[in-house]
């Protein structure tokens, strides 16, 4: 079975301990979609690579340099393809405003450059194109993540849904310090949670459980 893990900044550390528990029979790939980590060789990135040299690592250096040097022209045919195939949960406008990289006017982090809509659409289009090609080359059976923030993660989710690849995130349960597996980045109610809650209601009452 081929597993694809998504790594980002300090979340590389819980990911490291998760992978450490896995049997070595899995074919494990790790992708770091934020190119600044690999280009600048940040502390978390380089140490994660060093501690997990047995894994197959992928980064977005090629995408970043290609995008930076490319002409400011949008591939409208591919943009139409994205809108048709990769908007099952969020439309493109919602995907754009979900990221601090695109919506610098909505937060205080002034080190992000303000970009116009043309630049946002250009980046979105090229990022989807690069990510779809990456996933097609790796051909993972499961995509696993441990966070749900930023545009890149939603991009991976939308492509996974379209290509019938299982996508699971390990996210806070909103109860104490428990973390649980969630589908679709926790944007929709998971069937197993709904079933578990309904089984709980059938077995007991809120009053009985509060007393216990």
mmCIF file of C-alpha atoms in Angstrom:
data_model
loop_
_atom_site.group_PDB
_atom_site.id
_atom_site.type_symbol
_atom_site.label_atom_id
_atom_site.label_comp_id
_atom_site.label_asym_id
_atom_site.label_seq_id
_atom_site.Cartn_x
_atom_site.Cartn_y
_atom_site.Cartn_z
ATOM 1 C CA UNK A 1 0.000 0.000 0.000
ATOM 2 C CA UNK A 2 1.267 3.456 -0.941
ATOM 3 C CA UNK A 3 0.804 6.285 1.568
ATOM 4 C CA UNK A 4 1.247 9.997 0.886
ATOM 5 C CA UNK A 5 1.767 12.258 3.915
ATOM 6 C CA UNK A 6 1.500 16.040 3.853
ATOM 7 C CA UNK A 7 4.085 17.898 5.921
ATOM 8 C CA UNK A 8 4.060 21.573 6.921
ATOM 9 C CA UNK A 9 6.396 23.483 9.228
ATOM 10 C CA UNK A 10 6.223 22.378 12.893
ATOM 11 C CA UNK A 11 3.563 19.780 12.008
ATOM 12 C CA UNK A 12 6.464 17.768 10.622
ATOM 13 C CA UNK A 13 7.204 16.637 14.191
ATOM 14 C CA UNK A 14 3.925 14.897 15.065
ATOM 15 C CA UNK A 15 4.048 13.487 11.536
ATOM 16 C CA UNK A 16 7.518 12.099 12.274
ATOM 17 C CA UNK A 17 6.250 10.255 15.370
ATOM 18 C CA UNK A 18 3.218 8.966 13.485
ATOM 19 C CA UNK A 19 5.359 7.540 10.674
ATOM 20 C CA UNK A 20 7.745 6.066 13.236
ATOM 21 C CA UNK A 21 4.903 3.826 14.469
ATOM 22 C CA UNK A 22 4.067 2.465 11.018
ATOM 23 C CA UNK A 23 5.244 -0.941 9.828
ATOM 24 C CA UNK A 24 7.980 -0.664 7.206
ATOM 25 C CA UNK A 25 5.867 -2.626 4.734
ATOM 26 C CA UNK A 26 4.196 0.580 3.527
ATOM 27 C CA UNK A 27 5.542 2.570 0.604
ATOM 28 C CA UNK A 28 5.632 6.012 2.227
ATOM 29 C CA UNK A 29 5.907 9.337 0.425
ATOM 30 C CA UNK A 30 5.986 12.769 2.058
ATOM 31 C CA UNK A 31 5.222 16.036 0.278
ATOM 32 C CA UNK A 32 6.067 19.511 1.577
ATOM 33 C CA UNK A 33 3.830 21.843 -0.451
ATOM 34 C CA UNK A 34 5.157 25.121 0.989
ATOM 35 C CA UNK A 35 8.189 25.794 -1.172
ATOM 36 C CA UNK A 36 9.841 28.257 1.219
ATOM 37 C CA UNK A 37 10.573 25.374 3.608
ATOM 38 C CA UNK A 38 12.591 23.382 1.094
ATOM 39 C CA UNK A 39 14.166 26.360 -0.681
ATOM 40 C CA UNK A 40 15.345 27.934 2.586
ATOM 41 C CA UNK A 41 16.041 24.516 4.110
ATOM 42 C CA UNK A 42 14.256 25.481 7.332
ATOM 43 C CA UNK A 43 15.001 23.803 10.654
ATOM 44 C CA UNK A 44 11.859 21.631 10.692
ATOM 45 C CA UNK A 45 12.228 20.627 7.056
ATOM 46 C CA UNK A 46 15.887 19.632 7.082
ATOM 47 C CA UNK A 47 15.622 17.734 10.372
ATOM 48 C CA UNK A 48 12.492 15.894 9.252
ATOM 49 C CA UNK A 49 14.341 14.824 6.093
ATOM 50 C CA UNK A 50 17.366 13.767 8.136
ATOM 51 C CA UNK A 51 15.312 11.695 10.596
ATOM 52 C CA UNK A 52 13.204 10.097 7.851
ATOM 53 C CA UNK A 53 15.699 9.442 5.093
ATOM 54 C CA UNK A 54 14.002 6.108 4.321
ATOM 55 C CA UNK A 55 10.950 7.943 2.946
ATOM 56 C CA UNK A 56 10.435 9.296 -0.550
ATOM 57 C CA UNK A 57 10.362 13.086 -0.235
ATOM 58 C CA UNK A 58 8.725 15.560 -2.617
ATOM 59 C CA UNK A 59 8.834 19.350 -2.514
ATOM 60 C CA UNK A 60 7.582 22.307 -4.546
ATOM 61 C CA UNK A 61 10.916 23.881 -5.494
ATOM 62 C CA UNK A 62 10.381 23.216 -9.183
ATOM 63 C CA UNK A 63 6.889 24.698 -9.010
ATOM 64 C CA UNK A 64 8.103 27.822 -7.180
ATOM 65 C CA UNK A 65 10.936 28.589 -9.613
ATOM 66 C CA UNK A 66 8.747 27.822 -12.609
ATOM 67 C CA UNK A 67 5.951 30.058 -11.326
ATOM 68 C CA UNK A 68 8.349 32.887 -10.499
ATOM 69 C CA UNK A 69 9.872 32.826 -13.984
ATOM 70 C CA UNK A 70 6.665 32.212 -15.915
ATOM 71 C CA UNK A 71 4.744 34.735 -17.928
ATOM 72 C CA UNK A 72 1.797 36.346 -16.196
ATOM 73 C CA UNK A 73 -0.680 34.411 -18.320
ATOM 74 C CA UNK A 74 -3.507 32.277 -16.946
ATOM 75 C CA UNK A 75 -4.311 28.908 -18.479
ATOM 76 C CA UNK A 76 -8.059 29.470 -18.726
ATOM 77 C CA UNK A 77 -8.711 26.006 -20.137
ATOM 78 C CA UNK A 78 -7.178 24.411 -17.058
ATOM 79 C CA UNK A 79 -8.947 26.927 -14.799
ATOM 80 C CA UNK A 80 -12.253 25.796 -16.285
ATOM 81 C CA UNK A 81 -11.165 22.193 -15.707
ATOM 82 C CA UNK A 82 -10.439 22.990 -12.034
ATOM 83 C CA UNK A 83 -13.795 24.674 -11.549
ATOM 84 C CA UNK A 84 -15.570 21.683 -13.056
ATOM 85 C CA UNK A 85 -13.659 18.953 -11.206
ATOM 86 C CA UNK A 86 -12.145 20.349 -8.012
ATOM 87 C CA UNK A 87 -14.895 22.373 -6.355
ATOM 88 C CA UNK A 88 -16.961 19.629 -4.757
ATOM 89 C CA UNK A 89 -16.704 21.175 -1.271
ATOM 90 C CA UNK A 90 -15.641 24.801 -1.814
ATOM 91 C CA UNK A 91 -15.885 26.987 -4.873
ATOM 92 C CA UNK A 92 -12.722 28.713 -6.052
ATOM 93 C CA UNK A 93 -13.477 31.999 -4.289
ATOM 94 C CA UNK A 94 -13.843 30.200 -0.962
ATOM 95 C CA UNK A 95 -10.643 28.288 -1.592
ATOM 96 C CA UNK A 96 -8.805 31.552 -2.228
ATOM 97 C CA UNK A 97 -9.987 33.361 0.896
ATOM 98 C CA UNK A 98 -9.178 30.324 3.049
ATOM 99 C CA UNK A 99 -5.469 31.096 2.766
ATOM 100 C CA UNK A 100 -3.471 33.911 4.354
ATOM 101 C CA UNK A 101 -1.219 33.849 1.282
ATOM 102 C CA UNK A 102 -4.072 35.055 -0.917
ATOM 103 C CA UNK A 103 -6.009 37.250 1.511
ATOM 104 C CA UNK A 104 -3.407 39.590 3.007
ATOM 105 C CA UNK A 105 -6.086 42.251 3.571
ATOM 106 C CA UNK A 106 -7.819 39.962 6.096
ATOM 107 C CA UNK A 107 -4.977 39.518 8.587
ATOM 108 C CA UNK A 108 -2.172 41.450 10.300
ATOM 109 C CA UNK A 109 0.826 39.598 8.828
ATOM 110 C CA UNK A 110 2.269 42.450 6.798
ATOM 111 C CA UNK A 111 5.178 40.382 5.454
ATOM 112 C CA UNK A 112 2.769 38.845 2.919
ATOM 113 C CA UNK A 113 2.653 40.888 -0.257
ATOM 114 C CA UNK A 114 -0.719 42.160 -1.367
ATOM 115 C CA UNK A 115 -1.671 40.422 -4.588
ATOM 116 C CA UNK A 116 -4.471 41.089 -7.034
ATOM 117 C CA UNK A 117 -7.086 38.622 -8.250
ATOM 118 C CA UNK A 118 -5.208 37.883 -11.464
ATOM 119 C CA UNK A 119 -2.162 36.779 -9.455
ATOM 120 C CA UNK A 120 -4.337 34.683 -7.136
ATOM 121 C CA UNK A 121 -6.005 32.868 -10.035
ATOM 122 C CA UNK A 122 -2.644 32.381 -11.755
ATOM 123 C CA UNK A 123 -1.159 30.791 -8.621
ATOM 124 C CA UNK A 124 -4.237 28.656 -7.956
ATOM 125 C CA UNK A 125 -4.261 27.349 -11.519
ATOM 126 C CA UNK A 126 -0.559 26.477 -11.626
ATOM 127 C CA UNK A 127 -0.606 24.970 -8.121
ATOM 128 C CA UNK A 128 -3.501 22.650 -9.006
ATOM 129 C CA UNK A 129 -1.777 21.643 -12.216
ATOM 130 C CA UNK A 130 1.480 20.797 -10.437
ATOM 131 C CA UNK A 131 -0.285 18.978 -7.588
ATOM 132 C CA UNK A 132 -2.466 16.885 -9.860
ATOM 133 C CA UNK A 133 0.613 15.800 -11.826
ATOM 134 C CA UNK A 134 2.408 14.947 -8.568
ATOM 135 C CA UNK A 135 -0.484 12.825 -7.319
ATOM 136 C CA UNK A 136 -0.830 11.095 -10.699
ATOM 137 C CA UNK A 137 2.871 10.204 -10.584
ATOM 138 C CA UNK A 138 2.854 8.917 -7.008
ATOM 139 C CA UNK A 139 -0.527 7.155 -7.288
ATOM 140 C CA UNK A 140 -1.168 6.973 -3.521
ATOM 141 C CA UNK A 141 -3.797 4.680 -2.014
ATOM 142 C CA UNK A 142 -4.269 7.016 0.963
ATOM 143 C CA UNK A 143 -3.395 10.664 1.619
ATOM 144 C CA UNK A 144 -2.795 11.420 5.308
ATOM 145 C CA UNK A 145 -2.513 14.816 6.965
ATOM 146 C CA UNK A 146 -2.466 16.142 10.528
ATOM 147 C CA UNK A 147 -3.874 19.635 10.021
ATOM 148 C CA UNK A 148 -6.550 21.366 7.956
ATOM 149 C CA UNK A 149 -5.203 24.870 7.359
ATOM 150 C CA UNK A 150 -4.173 26.642 4.152
ATOM 151 C CA UNK A 151 -5.105 26.382 0.499
ATOM 152 C CA UNK A 152 -2.631 23.597 -0.347
ATOM 153 C CA UNK A 153 -4.439 21.094 1.857
ATOM 154 C CA UNK A 154 -7.781 21.798 0.241
ATOM 155 C CA UNK A 155 -6.159 21.380 -3.154
ATOM 156 C CA UNK A 156 -4.969 17.892 -2.188
ATOM 157 C CA UNK A 157 -8.422 17.069 -0.801
ATOM 158 C CA UNK A 158 -10.332 18.123 -3.923
ATOM 159 C CA UNK A 159 -8.014 16.144 -6.197
ATOM 160 C CA UNK A 160 -8.249 13.099 -3.913
ATOM 161 C CA UNK A 161 -12.051 13.212 -3.954
ATOM 162 C CA UNK A 162 -12.150 13.430 -7.745
ATOM 163 C CA UNK A 163 -9.715 10.539 -8.165
ATOM 164 C CA UNK A 164 -11.348 8.365 -5.464
ATOM 165 C CA UNK A 165 -8.275 8.415 -3.217
ATOM 166 C CA UNK A 166 -8.930 8.086 0.492
ATOM 167 C CA UNK A 167 -8.030 11.325 2.297
ATOM 168 C CA UNK A 168 -7.783 11.308 6.090
ATOM 169 C CA UNK A 169 -6.717 14.040 8.497
ATOM 170 C CA UNK A 170 -5.964 13.579 12.185
ATOM 171 C CA UNK A 171 -7.612 16.599 13.782
ATOM 172 C CA UNK A 172 -8.621 17.899 17.239
ATOM 173 C CA UNK A 173 -11.907 16.390 18.391
ATOM 174 C CA UNK A 174 -12.887 19.641 20.167
ATOM 175 C CA UNK A 175 -13.086 17.559 23.344
ATOM 176 C CA UNK A 176 -10.209 17.679 25.826
ATOM 177 C CA UNK A 177 -6.959 16.741 24.070
ATOM 178 C CA UNK A 178 -8.322 13.939 21.919
ATOM 179 C CA UNK A 179 -7.440 13.778 18.235
ATOM 180 C CA UNK A 180 -9.522 11.728 15.827
ATOM 181 C CA UNK A 181 -9.405 10.811 12.116
ATOM 182 C CA UNK A 182 -11.587 13.034 9.946
ATOM 183 C CA UNK A 183 -12.553 12.885 6.302
ATOM 184 C CA UNK A 184 -12.753 15.992 4.095
ATOM 185 C CA UNK A 185 -10.600 18.074 6.483
ATOM 186 C CA UNK A 186 -13.454 18.049 8.980
ATOM 187 C CA UNK A 187 -15.568 20.290 6.729
ATOM 188 C CA UNK A 188 -18.483 17.852 6.816
ATOM 189 C CA UNK A 189 -19.820 15.463 9.429
ATOM 190 C CA UNK A 190 -18.151 12.076 9.096
ATOM 191 C CA UNK A 191 -20.506 9.113 8.866
ATOM 192 C CA UNK A 192 -18.672 7.179 11.590
ATOM 193 C CA UNK A 193 -19.118 10.073 14.031
ATOM 194 C CA UNK A 194 -22.804 10.372 13.199
ATOM 195 C CA UNK A 195 -23.266 6.599 13.588
ATOM 196 C CA UNK A 196 -21.364 6.551 16.893
ATOM 197 C CA UNK A 197 -23.471 9.390 18.274
ATOM 198 C CA UNK A 198 -26.735 7.734 17.214
ATOM 199 C CA UNK A 199 -25.603 4.446 18.807
ATOM 200 C CA UNK A 200 -24.817 6.359 21.984
ATOM 201 C CA UNK A 201 -28.329 7.808 22.014
ATOM 202 C CA UNK A 202 -29.901 4.389 21.518
ATOM 203 C CA UNK A 203 -27.895 2.813 24.334
ATOM 204 C CA UNK A 204 -28.416 5.461 26.971
ATOM 205 C CA UNK A 205 -29.675 8.948 27.801
ATOM 206 C CA UNK A 206 -27.808 12.148 28.377
ATOM 207 C CA UNK A 207 -28.955 12.149 31.988
ATOM 208 C CA UNK A 208 -27.558 8.667 32.677
ATOM 209 C CA UNK A 209 -24.203 9.577 31.134
ATOM 210 C CA UNK A 210 -23.977 12.888 32.976
ATOM 211 C CA UNK A 211 -24.480 11.064 36.259
ATOM 212 C CA UNK A 212 -21.728 8.621 35.347
#
